[in-house]
Short mmCIF file of C-alpha atoms in Angstrom, two decimals:
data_model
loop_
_atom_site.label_atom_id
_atom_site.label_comp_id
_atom_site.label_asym_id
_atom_site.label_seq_id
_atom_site.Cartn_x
_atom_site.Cartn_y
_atom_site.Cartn_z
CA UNK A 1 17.08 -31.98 -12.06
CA UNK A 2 16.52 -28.55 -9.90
CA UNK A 3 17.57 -28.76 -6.13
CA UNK A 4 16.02 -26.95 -3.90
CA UNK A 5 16.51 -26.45 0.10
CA UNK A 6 13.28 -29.07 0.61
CA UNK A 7 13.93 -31.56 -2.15
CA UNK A 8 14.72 -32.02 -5.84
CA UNK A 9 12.36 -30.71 -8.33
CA UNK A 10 12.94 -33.40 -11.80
CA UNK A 11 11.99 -31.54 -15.26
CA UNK A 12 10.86 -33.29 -18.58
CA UNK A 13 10.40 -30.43 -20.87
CA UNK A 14 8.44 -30.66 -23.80
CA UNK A 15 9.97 -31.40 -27.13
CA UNK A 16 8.67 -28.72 -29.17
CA UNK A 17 6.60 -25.67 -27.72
CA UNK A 18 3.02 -24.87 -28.73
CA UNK A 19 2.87 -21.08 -28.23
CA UNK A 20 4.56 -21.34 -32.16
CA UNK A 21 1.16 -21.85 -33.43
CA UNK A 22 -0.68 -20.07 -31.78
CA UNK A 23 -1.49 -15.77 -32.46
CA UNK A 24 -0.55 -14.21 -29.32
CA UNK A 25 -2.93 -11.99 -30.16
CA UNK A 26 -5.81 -14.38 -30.10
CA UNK A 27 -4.66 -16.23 -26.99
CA UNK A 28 -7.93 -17.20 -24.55
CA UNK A 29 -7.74 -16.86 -20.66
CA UNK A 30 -8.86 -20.45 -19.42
CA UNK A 31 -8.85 -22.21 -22.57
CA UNK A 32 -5.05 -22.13 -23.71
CA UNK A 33 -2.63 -23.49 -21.03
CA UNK A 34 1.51 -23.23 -20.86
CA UNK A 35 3.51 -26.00 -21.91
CA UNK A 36 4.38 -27.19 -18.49
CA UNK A 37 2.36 -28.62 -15.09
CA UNK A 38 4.28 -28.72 -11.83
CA UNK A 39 3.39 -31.67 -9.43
CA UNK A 40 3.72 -32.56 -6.45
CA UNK A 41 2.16 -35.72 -4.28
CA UNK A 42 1.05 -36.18 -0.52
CA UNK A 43 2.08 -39.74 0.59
CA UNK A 44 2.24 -41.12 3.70
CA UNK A 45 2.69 -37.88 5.64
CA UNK A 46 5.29 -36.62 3.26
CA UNK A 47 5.36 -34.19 0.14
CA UNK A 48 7.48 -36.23 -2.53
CA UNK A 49 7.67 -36.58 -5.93
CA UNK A 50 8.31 -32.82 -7.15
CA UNK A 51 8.53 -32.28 -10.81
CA UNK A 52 7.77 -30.42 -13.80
CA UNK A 53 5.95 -32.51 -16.63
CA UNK A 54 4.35 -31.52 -20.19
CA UNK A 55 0.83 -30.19 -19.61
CA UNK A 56 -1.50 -32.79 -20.24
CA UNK A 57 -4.32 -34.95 -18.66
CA UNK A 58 -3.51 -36.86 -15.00
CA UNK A 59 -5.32 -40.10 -14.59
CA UNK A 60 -8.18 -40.42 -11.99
CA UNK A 61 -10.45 -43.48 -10.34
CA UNK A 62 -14.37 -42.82 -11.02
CA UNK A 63 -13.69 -43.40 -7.00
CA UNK A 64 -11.52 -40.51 -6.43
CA UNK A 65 -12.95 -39.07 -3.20
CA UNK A 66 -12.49 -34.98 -4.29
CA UNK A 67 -14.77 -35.82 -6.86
CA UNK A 68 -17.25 -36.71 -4.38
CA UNK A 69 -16.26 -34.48 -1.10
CA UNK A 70 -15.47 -31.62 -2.45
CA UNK A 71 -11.84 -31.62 -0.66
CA UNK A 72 -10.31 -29.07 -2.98
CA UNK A 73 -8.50 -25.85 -3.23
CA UNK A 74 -6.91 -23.65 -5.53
CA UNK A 75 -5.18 -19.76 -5.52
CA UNK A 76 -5.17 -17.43 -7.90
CA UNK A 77 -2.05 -15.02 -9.33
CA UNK A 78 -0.31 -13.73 -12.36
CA UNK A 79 2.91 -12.71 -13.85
CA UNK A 80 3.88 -9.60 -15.37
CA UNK A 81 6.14 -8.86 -18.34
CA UNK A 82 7.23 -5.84 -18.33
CA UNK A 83 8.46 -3.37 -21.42
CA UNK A 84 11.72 -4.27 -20.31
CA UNK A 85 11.62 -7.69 -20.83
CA UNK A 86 11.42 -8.83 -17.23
CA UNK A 87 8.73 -11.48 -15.58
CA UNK A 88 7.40 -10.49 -11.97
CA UNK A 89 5.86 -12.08 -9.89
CA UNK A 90 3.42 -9.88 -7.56
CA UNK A 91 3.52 -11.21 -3.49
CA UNK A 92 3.71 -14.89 -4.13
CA UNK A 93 4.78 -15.55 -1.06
CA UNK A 94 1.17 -14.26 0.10
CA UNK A 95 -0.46 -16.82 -2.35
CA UNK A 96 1.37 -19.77 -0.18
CA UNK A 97 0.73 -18.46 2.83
CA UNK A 98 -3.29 -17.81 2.20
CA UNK A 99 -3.17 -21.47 0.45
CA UNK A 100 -2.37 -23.31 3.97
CA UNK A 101 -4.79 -21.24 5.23
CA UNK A 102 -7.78 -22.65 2.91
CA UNK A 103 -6.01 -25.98 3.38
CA UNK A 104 -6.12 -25.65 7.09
CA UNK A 105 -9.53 -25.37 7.31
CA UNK A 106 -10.52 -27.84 5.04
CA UNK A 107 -8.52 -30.56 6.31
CA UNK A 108 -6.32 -30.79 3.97
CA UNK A 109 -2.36 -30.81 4.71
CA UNK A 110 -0.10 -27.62 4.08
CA UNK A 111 2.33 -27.73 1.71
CA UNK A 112 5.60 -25.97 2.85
CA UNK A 113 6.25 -22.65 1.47
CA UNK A 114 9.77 -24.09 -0.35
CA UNK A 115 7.77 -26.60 -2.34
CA UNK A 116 5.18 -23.77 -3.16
CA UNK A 117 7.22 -21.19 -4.08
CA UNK A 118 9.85 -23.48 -5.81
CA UNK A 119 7.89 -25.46 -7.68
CA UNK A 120 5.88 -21.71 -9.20
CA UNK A 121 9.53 -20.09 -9.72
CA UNK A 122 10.82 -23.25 -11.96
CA UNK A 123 7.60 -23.45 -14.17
CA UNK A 124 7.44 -19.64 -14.81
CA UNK A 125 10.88 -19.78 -15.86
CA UNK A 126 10.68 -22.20 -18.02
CA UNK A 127 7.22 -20.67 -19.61
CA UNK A 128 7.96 -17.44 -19.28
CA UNK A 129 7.88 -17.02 -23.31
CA UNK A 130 3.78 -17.29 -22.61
CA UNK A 131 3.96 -14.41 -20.52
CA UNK A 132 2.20 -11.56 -22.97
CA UNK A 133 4.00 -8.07 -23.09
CA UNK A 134 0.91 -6.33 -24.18
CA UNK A 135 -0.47 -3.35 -22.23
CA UNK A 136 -2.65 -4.91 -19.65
CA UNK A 137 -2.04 -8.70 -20.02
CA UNK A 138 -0.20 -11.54 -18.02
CA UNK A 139 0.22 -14.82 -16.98
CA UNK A 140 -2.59 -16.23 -14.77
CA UNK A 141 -0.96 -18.80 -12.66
CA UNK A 142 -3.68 -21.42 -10.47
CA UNK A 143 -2.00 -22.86 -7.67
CA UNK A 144 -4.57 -26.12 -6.63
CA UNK A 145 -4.81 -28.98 -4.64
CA UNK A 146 -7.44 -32.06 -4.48
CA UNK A 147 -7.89 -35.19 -2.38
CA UNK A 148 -6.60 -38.02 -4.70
CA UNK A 149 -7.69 -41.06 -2.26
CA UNK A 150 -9.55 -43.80 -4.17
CA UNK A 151 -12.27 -44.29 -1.29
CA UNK A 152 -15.72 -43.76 -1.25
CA UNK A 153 -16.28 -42.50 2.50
CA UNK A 154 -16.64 -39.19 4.50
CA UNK A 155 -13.73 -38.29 6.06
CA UNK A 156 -10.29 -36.56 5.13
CA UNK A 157 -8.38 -38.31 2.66
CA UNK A 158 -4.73 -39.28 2.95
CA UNK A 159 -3.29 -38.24 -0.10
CA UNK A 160 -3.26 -35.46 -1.96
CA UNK A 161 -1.98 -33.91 -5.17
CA UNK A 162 -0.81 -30.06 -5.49
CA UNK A 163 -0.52 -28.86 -8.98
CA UNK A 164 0.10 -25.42 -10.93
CA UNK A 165 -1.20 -25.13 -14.64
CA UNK A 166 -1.22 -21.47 -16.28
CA UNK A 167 -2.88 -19.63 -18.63
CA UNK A 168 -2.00 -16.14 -20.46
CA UNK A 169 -4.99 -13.54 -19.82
CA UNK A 170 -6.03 -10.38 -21.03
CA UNK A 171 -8.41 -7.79 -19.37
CA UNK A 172 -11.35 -10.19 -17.43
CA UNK A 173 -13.85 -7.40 -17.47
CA UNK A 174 -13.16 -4.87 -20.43
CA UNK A 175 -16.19 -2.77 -19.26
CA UNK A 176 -17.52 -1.64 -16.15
CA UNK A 177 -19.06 -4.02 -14.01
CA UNK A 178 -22.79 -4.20 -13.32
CA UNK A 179 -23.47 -5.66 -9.89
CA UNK A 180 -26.79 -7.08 -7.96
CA UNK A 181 -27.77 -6.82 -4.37
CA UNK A 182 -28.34 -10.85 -3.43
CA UNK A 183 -30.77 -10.78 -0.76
CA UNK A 184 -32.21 -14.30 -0.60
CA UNK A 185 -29.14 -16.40 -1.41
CA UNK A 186 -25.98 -17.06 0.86
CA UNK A 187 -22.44 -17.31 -0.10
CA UNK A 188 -20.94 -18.22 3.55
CA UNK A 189 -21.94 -18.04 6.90
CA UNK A 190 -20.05 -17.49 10.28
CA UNK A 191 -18.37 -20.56 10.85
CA UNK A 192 -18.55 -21.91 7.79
CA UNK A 193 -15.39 -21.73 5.11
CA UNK A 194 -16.13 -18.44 3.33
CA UNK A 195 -12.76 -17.03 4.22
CA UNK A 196 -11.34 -20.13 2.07
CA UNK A 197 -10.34 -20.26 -1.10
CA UNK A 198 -12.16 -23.78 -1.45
CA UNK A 199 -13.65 -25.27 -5.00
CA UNK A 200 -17.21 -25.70 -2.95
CA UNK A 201 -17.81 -22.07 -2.16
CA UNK A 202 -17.75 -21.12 -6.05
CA UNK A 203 -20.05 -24.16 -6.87
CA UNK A 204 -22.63 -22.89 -4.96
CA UNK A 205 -22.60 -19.52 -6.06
CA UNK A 206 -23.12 -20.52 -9.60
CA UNK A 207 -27.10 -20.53 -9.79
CA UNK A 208 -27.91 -17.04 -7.84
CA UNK A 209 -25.06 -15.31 -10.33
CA UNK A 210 -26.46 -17.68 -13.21
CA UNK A 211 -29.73 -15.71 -12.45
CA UNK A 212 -28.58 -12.17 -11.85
CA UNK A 213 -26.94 -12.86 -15.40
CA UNK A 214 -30.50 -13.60 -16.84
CA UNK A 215 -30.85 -10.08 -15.35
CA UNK A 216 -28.56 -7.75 -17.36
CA UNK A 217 -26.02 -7.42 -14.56
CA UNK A 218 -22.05 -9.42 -14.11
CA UNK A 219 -22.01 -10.41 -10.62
CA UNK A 220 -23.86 -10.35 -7.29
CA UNK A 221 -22.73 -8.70 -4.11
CA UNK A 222 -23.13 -10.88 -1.61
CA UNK A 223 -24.64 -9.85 1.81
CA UNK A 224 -24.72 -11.33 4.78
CA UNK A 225 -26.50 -14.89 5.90
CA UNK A 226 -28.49 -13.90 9.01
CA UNK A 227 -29.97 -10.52 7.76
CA UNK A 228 -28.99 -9.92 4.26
CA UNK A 229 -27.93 -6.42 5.55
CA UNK A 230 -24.17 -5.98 5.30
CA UNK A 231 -22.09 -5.98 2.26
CA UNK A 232 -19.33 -9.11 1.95
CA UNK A 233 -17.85 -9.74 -1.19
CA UNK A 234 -18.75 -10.28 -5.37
CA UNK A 235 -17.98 -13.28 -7.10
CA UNK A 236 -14.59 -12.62 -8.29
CA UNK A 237 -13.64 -9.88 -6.10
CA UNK A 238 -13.42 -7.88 -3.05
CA UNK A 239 -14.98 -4.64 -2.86
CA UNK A 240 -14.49 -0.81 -2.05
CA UNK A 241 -16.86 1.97 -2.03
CA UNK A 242 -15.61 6.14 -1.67
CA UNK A 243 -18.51 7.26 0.62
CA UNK A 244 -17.83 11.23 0.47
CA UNK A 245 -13.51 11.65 1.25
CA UNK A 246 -13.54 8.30 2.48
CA UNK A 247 -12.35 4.74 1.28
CA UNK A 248 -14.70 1.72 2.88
CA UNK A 249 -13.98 -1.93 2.60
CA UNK A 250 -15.97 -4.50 4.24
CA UNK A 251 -14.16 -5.87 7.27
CA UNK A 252 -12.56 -9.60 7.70
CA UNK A 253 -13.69 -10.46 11.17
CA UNK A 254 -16.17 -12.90 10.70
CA UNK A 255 -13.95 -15.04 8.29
CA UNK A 256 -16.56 -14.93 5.91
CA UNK A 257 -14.74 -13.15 2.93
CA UNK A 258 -11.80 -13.93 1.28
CA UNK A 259 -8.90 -12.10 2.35
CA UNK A 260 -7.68 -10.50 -0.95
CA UNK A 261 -4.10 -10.07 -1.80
CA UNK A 262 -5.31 -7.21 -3.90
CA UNK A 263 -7.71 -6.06 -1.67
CA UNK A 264 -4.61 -5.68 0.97
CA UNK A 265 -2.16 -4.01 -1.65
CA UNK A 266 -4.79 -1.04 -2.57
CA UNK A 267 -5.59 -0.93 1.46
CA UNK A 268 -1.87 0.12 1.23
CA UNK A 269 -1.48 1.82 -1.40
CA UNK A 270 -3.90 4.17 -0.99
CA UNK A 271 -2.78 5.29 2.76
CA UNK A 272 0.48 5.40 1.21
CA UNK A 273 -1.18 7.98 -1.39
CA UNK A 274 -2.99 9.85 1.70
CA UNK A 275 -6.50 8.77 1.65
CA UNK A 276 -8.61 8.06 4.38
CA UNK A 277 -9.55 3.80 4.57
CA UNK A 278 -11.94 2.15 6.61
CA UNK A 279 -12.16 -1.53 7.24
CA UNK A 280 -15.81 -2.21 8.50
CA UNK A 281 -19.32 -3.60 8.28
CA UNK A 282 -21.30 -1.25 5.82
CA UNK A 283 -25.07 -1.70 5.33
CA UNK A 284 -26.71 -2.29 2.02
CA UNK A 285 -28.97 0.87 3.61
CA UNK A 286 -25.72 3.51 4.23
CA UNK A 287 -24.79 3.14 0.09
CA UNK A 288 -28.66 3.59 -0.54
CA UNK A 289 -28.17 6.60 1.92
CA UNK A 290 -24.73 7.69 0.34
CA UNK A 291 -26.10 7.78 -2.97
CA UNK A 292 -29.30 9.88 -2.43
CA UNK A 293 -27.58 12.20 -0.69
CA UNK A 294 -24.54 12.44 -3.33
CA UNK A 295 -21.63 11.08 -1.11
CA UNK A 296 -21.56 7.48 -2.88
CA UNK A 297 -18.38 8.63 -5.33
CA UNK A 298 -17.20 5.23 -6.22
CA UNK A 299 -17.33 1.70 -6.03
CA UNK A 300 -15.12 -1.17 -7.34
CA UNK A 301 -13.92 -4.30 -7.08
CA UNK A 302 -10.59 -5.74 -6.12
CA UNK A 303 -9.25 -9.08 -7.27
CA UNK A 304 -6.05 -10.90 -9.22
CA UNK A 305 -8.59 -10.97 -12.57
CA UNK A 306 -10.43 -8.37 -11.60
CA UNK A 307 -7.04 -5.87 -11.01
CA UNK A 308 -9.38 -2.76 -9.65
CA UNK A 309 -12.76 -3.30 -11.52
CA UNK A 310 -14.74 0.26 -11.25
CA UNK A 311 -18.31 -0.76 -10.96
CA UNK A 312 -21.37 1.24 -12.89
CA UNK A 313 -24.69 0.05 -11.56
CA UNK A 314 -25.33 -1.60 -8.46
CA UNK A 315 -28.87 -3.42 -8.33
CA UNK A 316 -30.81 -3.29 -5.53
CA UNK A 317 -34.21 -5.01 -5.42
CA UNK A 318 -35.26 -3.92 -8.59
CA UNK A 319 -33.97 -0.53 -8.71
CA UNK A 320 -30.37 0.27 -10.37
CA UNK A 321 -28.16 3.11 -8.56
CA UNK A 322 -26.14 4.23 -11.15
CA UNK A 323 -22.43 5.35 -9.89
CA UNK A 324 -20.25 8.44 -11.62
CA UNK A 325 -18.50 8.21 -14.82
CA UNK A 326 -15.53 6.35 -14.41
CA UNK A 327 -13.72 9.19 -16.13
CA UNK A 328 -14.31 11.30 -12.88
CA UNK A 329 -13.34 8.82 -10.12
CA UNK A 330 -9.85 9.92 -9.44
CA UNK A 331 -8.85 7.52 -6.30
CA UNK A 332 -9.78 4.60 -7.38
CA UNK A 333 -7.63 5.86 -10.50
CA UNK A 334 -4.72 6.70 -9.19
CA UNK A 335 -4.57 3.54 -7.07
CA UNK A 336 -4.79 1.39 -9.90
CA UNK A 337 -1.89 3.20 -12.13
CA UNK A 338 0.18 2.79 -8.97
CA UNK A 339 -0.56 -1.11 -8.99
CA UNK A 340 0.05 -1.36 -12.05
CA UNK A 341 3.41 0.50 -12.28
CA UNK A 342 4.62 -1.80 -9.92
CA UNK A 343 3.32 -4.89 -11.30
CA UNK A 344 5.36 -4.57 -14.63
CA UNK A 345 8.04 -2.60 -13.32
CA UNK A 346 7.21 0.88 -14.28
CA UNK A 347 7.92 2.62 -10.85
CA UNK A 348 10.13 1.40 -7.99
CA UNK A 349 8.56 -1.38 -5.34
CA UNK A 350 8.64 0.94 -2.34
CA UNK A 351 6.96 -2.41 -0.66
CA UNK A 352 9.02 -5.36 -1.53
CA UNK A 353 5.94 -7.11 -3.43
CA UNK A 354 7.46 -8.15 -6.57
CA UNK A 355 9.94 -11.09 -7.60
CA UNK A 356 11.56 -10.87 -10.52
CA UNK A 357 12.00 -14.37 -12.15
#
């Protein structure tokens, strides 16, 4: 039994591991999971029940109402092992806050930081054997939450279930990414809960991305609902372009992107390095511009998976622009080393992001 400030966290470990068979080498993103689940229940206005369990299946009613309203959440973040042996944790605090934000909006009640960040500490400790020490690997960690009334009936449930299951993960895009211009199909509108990290929004981006796939290319960049002018987000990620000296990123505003924990630590780190970064609206017609005219110098995406993701080829009805060699593109470069030194520990945290465990 763990006690924490909010309640008692109770542990049942599991009586043999399972990372003994298996190749760490060969270990799948998504499909192998960590010997332990945290839990933790919504009942009757209060969060009780805290505890650490052997991964395995939870039982659910055919009526359970996230199955049919879609009240459901999740984050997204990793761990880091560093060469000296170390596991960090990279701005979890962040992750809770930008949780009760998503469950905010959806109805859904927030789940004190304590329980959040308690809950994630004890689990990681007691995994952290499954966090991989090779060059570029880690721990993904997925924070969720899902409406666990038995009721067939729109409205907000009463009860709820928070969980965190984990997974170790290598590189999720080990080339450069191809990306498409989506110009008929929306991914949020004003008003709506694009700025939410809600199971729905990812649902319904599944067919357009499904059919840019078919195409040759990795993901779509969204654009906005009313015109289909203005760069949002990709599928995965957040995004940055270098248009001549300059750094752009698409503005927050209009609550219709996700507000990226990675897409605010490389907003920082690269002032901190001295470059120039704009937050802002920017046209799918200004990166046409920027590229015939030579000042489109990089783009890239910015996400937990995606780390900084340097994108090749950008798709725009039917015509690819086709971006530098990544070999040339030294910002983007030199922002992701920095991340990366501080993620496993390789250069001081002049910013206070990481948590050793």
């Amino acid at each position: 039994m763990i006690t924490t400030e909010h309640q008692k966290i109770s542990v049942e470990k599991v009586s043999q591991s399972k990372l003994k068979g298996i190749d760490p080498s060969k270990l799948r993103f998504g499909l192998d999971y960590t010997d332990h689940m945290f839990m933790v229940e919504y009942r009757a206005g209060q969060w009780v029940n805290s505890r650490i369990v052997p991964y395995g299946e939870i039982p659910l009613s055919p009526a359970t109402c996230s199955l049919h309203y879609g009240q459901a959440i999740f984050e997204g973040m990793k761990a880091y092992k560093g060469k000296d042996g170390k596991v960090r944790l990279f701005r979890p605090e962040q992750n809770a806050r930008r949780f009760n934000i998503s469950a905010k909006r959806m109805c859904m009640p927030e789940i004190p930081e304590e329980i959040f960040l308690a809950g994630l500490r004890e689990l990681i400790k007691l995994d952290s054997a499954w966090v991989p020490d090779a060059d570029g690997h880690s721990l993904y960690i997925r924070p969720f939450m899902f409406a666990d009334d038995v009721f067939l009936g729109v409205k907000p449930a009463n009860n709820y279930k928070f969980m965190i299951i984990c997974s170790p993960a290598s590189t999720y895009y080990s080339e450069p990414v191809k990306v498409k211009v989506e110009r008929h199909f929306s991914r949020a509108a004003e008003g709506g809960v694009g700025f939410a990290k809600a199971a729905g929004n990812y649902a319904a981006a599944m067919y357009p991305t499904s059919l840019a796939i078919k195409d040759g290319y990795h993901q779509l960049i969204w654009t906005d609902s009313r015109d289909h002018r203005f760069v949002e987000e990709a599928g995965t990620m957040n995004l940055m372009f270098q248009i001549g000296d300059e750094l752009v990123t698409p503005s927050l505003g209009r609550e219709t992107i996700l507000a990226g924990i990675t897409r605010d630590s490389v907003i920082h780190l690269a002032k901190n390095l001295g470059y120039t970064v704009e937050e802002r609206r920017i046209s799918i017609d200004e990166i046409v511009e920027a590229h015939r005219n030579g000042e489109l110098k990089d783009a890239f995406g910015l996400g937990t998976a995606a780390s900084v993701a340097p994108i090749s080829v950008i798709g725009i009805e039917g015509e690819d622009i086709k971006l530098p060699p990544v070999e040339g593109r030294i910002k983007s470069a030199k922002i992701l080393e920095r991340l990366t030194e501080i993620k496993y520990g390789l250069t001081p945290d002049a910013f206070g992001w990481i948590e050793e465990i």
